[in-house]
Amino acid sequence: MAYRWLEFTMADGVATVRLNRPETLNALTDELLLELQDAVKTVERRSEARVLVLTGQGRGFCSGQDLKSFGDNPTQRDIGEHLDRYYHPLIERLSGLSKPSIAMINGVAAGAGMSLALACDFRIAAEEARFSQAFVKIGLVPDSGSSYFLPRLIGISRALEMAMTGKMIDAQTAYAWGLVNRVVPLAQLADETYSWARSLAAGPPIALSLIKRAMWRGSELRLSDALAFEKDSQIRAARTEDHQNAVKAFFEKRTPEFRGQ
């Protein structure tokens, strides 16, 4: 697919997807959402893409749904059908990506734009970043996975606070609450993010994928089932060439090279 509303680049094993509607703080339209679905699918499919970085062009990460794109009567649109077609496949693909994903949050992340960041594995924010579950401001409830991810990251009480008030929180508050992994000056945001991304890209792809699955499954299973899932994952990891070569490199006192085999 040729992209009009996002930029897709690849370097050093890192695929960067950059929303490109800066005049609207990268508000989401049907066309952009379909392009995002395709871009995430492409990252999953391409073996040279080991890590995804998701970010926005200009001053914002993503301001959420562009209500103006619905036309003169936005309340007449079938919102359930819209979620099923445009948002749910995207969130499932993004959160279910077998490779690490990082949201590089350069500015405001509001509504469904915040949902996109929540669906990534890591969130690195500029000091200027702001976060809002803005749905309540127009009489709606959190969607696009926010009700799933947010309580798991910051706890039910703070999730309710954000969802019921719709208030904007700053990057330092987001860090203190566990919503983001790092906060850095805007001028250092790209360097910090791509340092993380390159480090992950140099890691063992199969093990990283298994770790991601095990952590999410483990958070939803009882202990005995989590232990069994861990065991199965460990057996698979131990059979990889990456593991065998890494053990050999350990004893030879050299840095291992992981090939995803």
Short mmCIF file of C-alpha atoms in Angstrom, two decimals:
data_model
loop_
_atom_site.label_atom_id
_atom_site.label_comp_id
_atom_site.label_asym_id
_atom_site.label_seq_id
_atom_site.Cartn_x
_atom_site.Cartn_y
_atom_site.Cartn_z
CA MET A 1 0.00 0.00 0.00
CA ALA A 2 1.22 3.50 -0.83
CA TYR A 3 0.90 5.72 2.22
CA ARG A 4 -0.48 9.24 2.12
CA TRP A 5 -1.10 10.00 5.78
CA LEU A 6 1.86 8.31 7.42
CA GLU A 7 5.56 7.82 6.79
CA PHE A 8 7.16 4.36 6.93
CA THR A 9 10.94 4.05 7.18
CA MET A 10 13.36 1.26 8.04
CA ALA A 11 16.89 1.46 9.44
CA ASP A 12 19.06 -0.76 11.66
CA GLY A 13 16.27 -3.27 12.16
CA VAL A 14 13.88 -0.56 13.37
CA ALA A 15 10.69 0.28 11.48
CA THR A 16 9.38 3.78 12.16
CA VAL A 17 5.74 4.62 11.53
CA ARG A 18 5.11 8.36 11.77
CA LEU A 19 1.59 9.76 11.63
CA ASN A 20 1.63 12.65 9.19
CA ARG A 21 -1.28 15.01 9.74
CA PRO A 22 0.58 17.62 11.81
CA GLU A 23 -1.94 20.38 11.14
CA THR A 24 -4.50 18.38 13.21
CA LEU A 25 -1.97 17.06 15.75
CA ASN A 26 -2.21 13.80 13.78
CA ALA A 27 -5.93 13.29 14.35
CA LEU A 28 -7.20 9.96 13.07
CA THR A 29 -9.32 9.50 9.94
CA ASP A 30 -10.61 6.34 8.30
CA GLU A 31 -7.87 6.54 5.68
CA LEU A 32 -5.11 6.98 8.24
CA LEU A 33 -6.43 4.12 10.36
CA LEU A 34 -6.43 1.76 7.37
CA GLU A 35 -2.89 2.83 6.54
CA LEU A 36 -1.86 2.15 10.14
CA GLN A 37 -3.39 -1.31 9.99
CA ASP A 38 -1.39 -2.04 6.86
CA ALA A 39 1.84 -0.60 8.30
CA VAL A 40 1.66 -2.75 11.44
CA LYS A 41 0.92 -5.80 9.28
CA THR A 42 3.99 -4.95 7.20
CA VAL A 43 6.19 -4.74 10.30
CA GLU A 44 4.95 -8.16 11.38
CA ARG A 45 5.62 -9.65 7.95
CA ARG A 46 9.07 -8.21 7.23
CA SER A 47 11.82 -10.20 8.93
CA GLU A 48 14.27 -7.29 8.80
CA ALA A 49 11.90 -5.25 10.98
CA ARG A 50 12.72 -6.28 14.53
CA VAL A 51 11.25 -3.30 16.41
CA LEU A 52 8.44 -0.83 15.72
CA VAL A 53 8.63 2.85 16.71
CA LEU A 54 5.31 4.70 16.48
CA THR A 55 5.30 8.48 16.63
CA GLY A 56 3.73 11.63 15.21
CA GLN A 57 4.88 14.42 12.93
CA GLY A 58 5.07 17.94 14.33
CA ARG A 59 3.93 19.03 17.79
CA GLY A 60 1.62 16.13 18.60
CA PHE A 61 1.70 12.37 18.93
CA CYS A 62 -1.98 11.89 18.15
CA SER A 63 -5.00 13.95 19.22
CA GLY A 64 -7.49 11.11 18.69
CA GLN A 65 -10.38 10.75 16.29
CA ASP A 66 -10.87 13.60 13.83
CA LEU A 67 -14.57 14.35 14.39
CA LYS A 68 -14.62 16.66 11.39
CA SER A 69 -13.90 13.69 9.14
CA PHE A 70 -17.36 12.32 10.02
CA GLY A 71 -19.04 15.15 8.12
CA ASP A 72 -21.91 17.38 9.22
CA ASN A 73 -23.67 14.75 11.38
CA PRO A 74 -21.00 12.85 13.33
CA THR A 75 -23.54 11.58 15.88
CA GLN A 76 -25.43 9.73 13.14
CA ARG A 77 -22.50 7.43 12.36
CA ASP A 78 -22.67 3.82 13.54
CA ILE A 79 -19.91 4.04 16.12
CA GLY A 80 -19.90 0.28 16.79
CA GLU A 81 -19.36 -0.51 13.14
CA HIS A 82 -16.68 2.17 12.96
CA LEU A 83 -14.78 0.68 15.91
CA ASP A 84 -15.05 -2.84 14.51
CA ARG A 85 -13.75 -1.83 11.08
CA TYR A 86 -11.09 0.76 11.83
CA TYR A 87 -9.94 0.63 15.44
CA HIS A 88 -10.26 -2.90 16.76
CA PRO A 89 -8.17 -4.59 14.02
CA LEU A 90 -5.47 -1.95 14.51
CA ILE A 91 -5.29 -2.26 18.30
CA GLU A 92 -5.27 -6.06 18.12
CA ARG A 93 -2.49 -6.05 15.52
CA LEU A 94 -0.45 -3.46 17.41
CA SER A 95 -0.71 -5.04 20.84
CA GLY A 96 -0.39 -8.53 19.37
CA LEU A 97 2.72 -7.70 17.33
CA SER A 98 5.31 -10.42 17.87
CA LYS A 99 8.04 -7.75 17.95
CA PRO A 100 8.73 -5.02 20.52
CA SER A 101 6.95 -1.71 19.96
CA ILE A 102 7.77 1.73 21.32
CA ALA A 103 5.53 4.79 21.31
CA MET A 104 7.75 7.87 20.93
CA ILE A 105 5.42 10.49 22.37
CA ASN A 106 6.44 13.94 21.20
CA GLY A 107 3.36 15.89 22.28
CA VAL A 108 -0.30 15.45 23.10
CA ALA A 109 -1.73 11.92 23.18
CA ALA A 110 -5.48 12.18 23.66
CA GLY A 111 -8.49 9.90 23.29
CA ALA A 112 -7.84 7.16 20.75
CA GLY A 113 -4.39 8.66 20.24
CA MET A 114 -3.58 7.77 23.83
CA SER A 115 -5.02 4.31 23.14
CA LEU A 116 -2.45 3.84 20.39
CA ALA A 117 0.34 4.62 22.84
CA LEU A 118 -1.13 2.25 25.43
CA ALA A 119 -1.17 -0.60 22.91
CA CYS A 120 2.61 -0.35 22.48
CA ASP A 121 4.99 -2.24 24.75
CA PHE A 122 6.95 0.83 25.82
CA ARG A 123 6.25 4.55 25.97
CA ILE A 124 9.01 7.15 25.92
CA ALA A 125 7.77 10.71 26.32
CA ALA A 126 9.12 14.19 25.78
CA GLU A 127 8.79 16.58 28.70
CA GLU A 128 6.19 18.43 26.62
CA ALA A 129 3.97 15.35 26.24
CA ARG A 130 0.46 15.44 27.65
CA PHE A 131 -2.06 12.63 28.10
CA SER A 132 -5.85 12.67 28.26
CA GLN A 133 -8.69 10.17 28.18
CA ALA A 134 -10.73 12.84 26.48
CA PHE A 135 -13.73 10.66 25.57
CA VAL A 136 -15.82 11.84 28.54
CA LYS A 137 -15.54 15.43 27.33
CA ILE A 138 -17.98 14.59 24.53
CA GLY A 139 -20.11 12.16 26.53
CA LEU A 140 -18.34 8.97 25.43
CA VAL A 141 -16.46 6.19 27.18
CA PRO A 142 -12.83 5.08 26.61
CA ASP A 143 -12.44 2.81 23.60
CA SER A 144 -9.74 1.35 21.36
CA GLY A 145 -8.38 -0.70 24.23
CA SER A 146 -8.03 2.06 26.83
CA SER A 147 -10.30 0.29 29.31
CA TYR A 148 -8.09 -2.80 28.96
CA PHE A 149 -4.59 -1.33 29.01
CA LEU A 150 -4.91 1.71 31.28
CA PRO A 151 -5.96 -0.02 34.56
CA ARG A 152 -3.24 -2.61 34.02
CA LEU A 153 -0.63 0.11 33.74
CA ILE A 154 -1.66 2.63 36.41
CA GLY A 155 -4.27 0.85 38.55
CA ILE A 156 -8.03 1.09 38.58
CA SER A 157 -8.30 4.23 40.74
CA ARG A 158 -6.04 6.39 38.60
CA ALA A 159 -7.54 4.94 35.43
CA LEU A 160 -10.98 5.97 36.67
CA GLU A 161 -9.65 9.41 37.51
CA MET A 162 -8.38 9.92 33.98
CA ALA A 163 -11.45 8.39 32.32
CA MET A 164 -14.10 10.12 34.42
CA THR A 165 -12.52 13.60 34.49
CA GLY A 166 -10.86 13.64 31.09
CA LYS A 167 -8.20 15.84 32.62
CA MET A 168 -4.83 16.26 30.97
CA ILE A 169 -1.81 14.94 32.86
CA ASP A 170 1.76 15.96 32.15
CA ALA A 171 4.68 13.70 31.31
CA GLN A 172 6.17 13.69 34.81
CA THR A 173 2.84 12.64 36.32
CA ALA A 174 2.53 9.94 33.66
CA TYR A 175 5.99 8.68 34.64
CA ALA A 176 5.20 8.71 38.36
CA TRP A 177 2.01 6.73 37.68
CA GLY A 178 3.80 4.13 35.54
CA LEU A 179 2.15 5.19 32.31
CA VAL A 180 5.44 5.91 30.53
CA ASN A 181 8.87 4.30 30.85
CA ARG A 182 11.02 7.41 30.42
CA VAL A 183 10.65 11.18 30.20
CA VAL A 184 13.36 13.17 28.43
CA PRO A 185 13.75 16.67 26.95
CA LEU A 186 12.24 16.90 23.49
CA ALA A 187 15.67 17.42 21.95
CA GLN A 188 16.76 14.03 23.35
CA LEU A 189 13.59 12.11 22.55
CA ALA A 190 14.71 10.55 19.28
CA ASP A 191 18.14 9.61 20.63
CA GLU A 192 16.65 7.95 23.71
CA THR A 193 13.96 6.13 21.76
CA TYR A 194 16.25 4.80 19.06
CA SER A 195 18.83 3.76 21.64
CA TRP A 196 16.13 1.54 23.15
CA ALA A 197 15.00 0.39 19.72
CA ARG A 198 18.47 -0.56 18.48
CA SER A 199 19.20 -2.41 21.71
CA LEU A 200 15.99 -4.42 21.34
CA ALA A 201 16.68 -5.00 17.64
CA ALA A 202 20.03 -6.55 18.58
CA GLY A 203 18.33 -8.96 20.99
CA PRO A 204 17.05 -12.49 20.35
CA PRO A 205 13.81 -12.07 18.34
CA ILE A 206 12.27 -15.41 19.26
CA ALA A 207 12.95 -14.96 22.96
CA LEU A 208 11.62 -11.40 22.93
CA SER A 209 8.41 -12.57 21.28
CA LEU A 210 8.00 -15.37 23.82
CA ILE A 211 8.70 -12.96 26.70
CA LYS A 212 6.01 -10.59 25.47
CA ARG A 213 3.44 -13.39 25.24
CA ALA A 214 4.41 -14.84 28.62
CA MET A 215 4.12 -11.52 30.45
CA TRP A 216 0.65 -10.77 29.10
CA ARG A 217 -0.59 -14.33 29.59
CA GLY A 218 0.96 -14.50 33.04
CA SER A 219 -0.94 -11.41 34.14
CA GLU A 220 -4.24 -13.17 33.37
CA LEU A 221 -3.52 -16.76 34.51
CA ARG A 222 -3.45 -18.42 37.88
CA LEU A 223 0.05 -19.30 39.07
CA SER A 224 0.01 -22.97 38.08
CA ASP A 225 -1.11 -22.12 34.55
CA ALA A 226 1.45 -19.32 34.29
CA LEU A 227 4.21 -21.69 35.34
CA ALA A 228 3.13 -24.18 32.69
CA PHE A 229 3.08 -21.45 30.04
CA GLU A 230 6.54 -20.30 31.14
CA LYS A 231 7.84 -23.85 30.85
CA ASP A 232 6.52 -24.26 27.33
CA SER A 233 8.01 -20.91 26.33
CA GLN A 234 11.36 -21.80 27.88
CA ILE A 235 11.46 -25.13 26.04
CA ARG A 236 10.87 -23.34 22.75
CA ALA A 237 13.54 -20.73 23.51
CA ALA A 238 16.08 -23.35 24.58
CA ARG A 239 15.75 -25.13 21.25
CA THR A 240 16.67 -22.07 19.19
CA GLU A 241 20.03 -21.57 17.52
CA ASP A 242 20.11 -18.14 19.14
CA HIS A 243 20.22 -19.74 22.60
CA GLN A 244 22.84 -22.30 21.63
CA ASN A 245 25.06 -19.65 20.05
CA ALA A 246 24.60 -17.25 22.98
CA VAL A 247 25.72 -19.88 25.49
CA LYS A 248 28.77 -20.58 23.35
CA ALA A 249 29.50 -16.85 23.13
CA PHE A 250 29.18 -16.57 26.93
CA PHE A 251 31.91 -19.13 27.52
CA GLU A 252 34.06 -17.59 24.79
CA LYS A 253 33.62 -14.17 26.39
CA ARG A 254 32.22 -12.47 23.29
CA THR A 255 28.99 -10.67 22.40
CA PRO A 256 26.42 -13.00 20.82
CA GLU A 257 24.80 -12.26 17.48
CA PHE A 258 21.10 -13.11 17.38
CA ARG A 259 19.64 -14.11 14.03
CA GLY A 260 16.11 -15.09 14.98
CA GLN A 261 16.69 -18.80 14.43
#
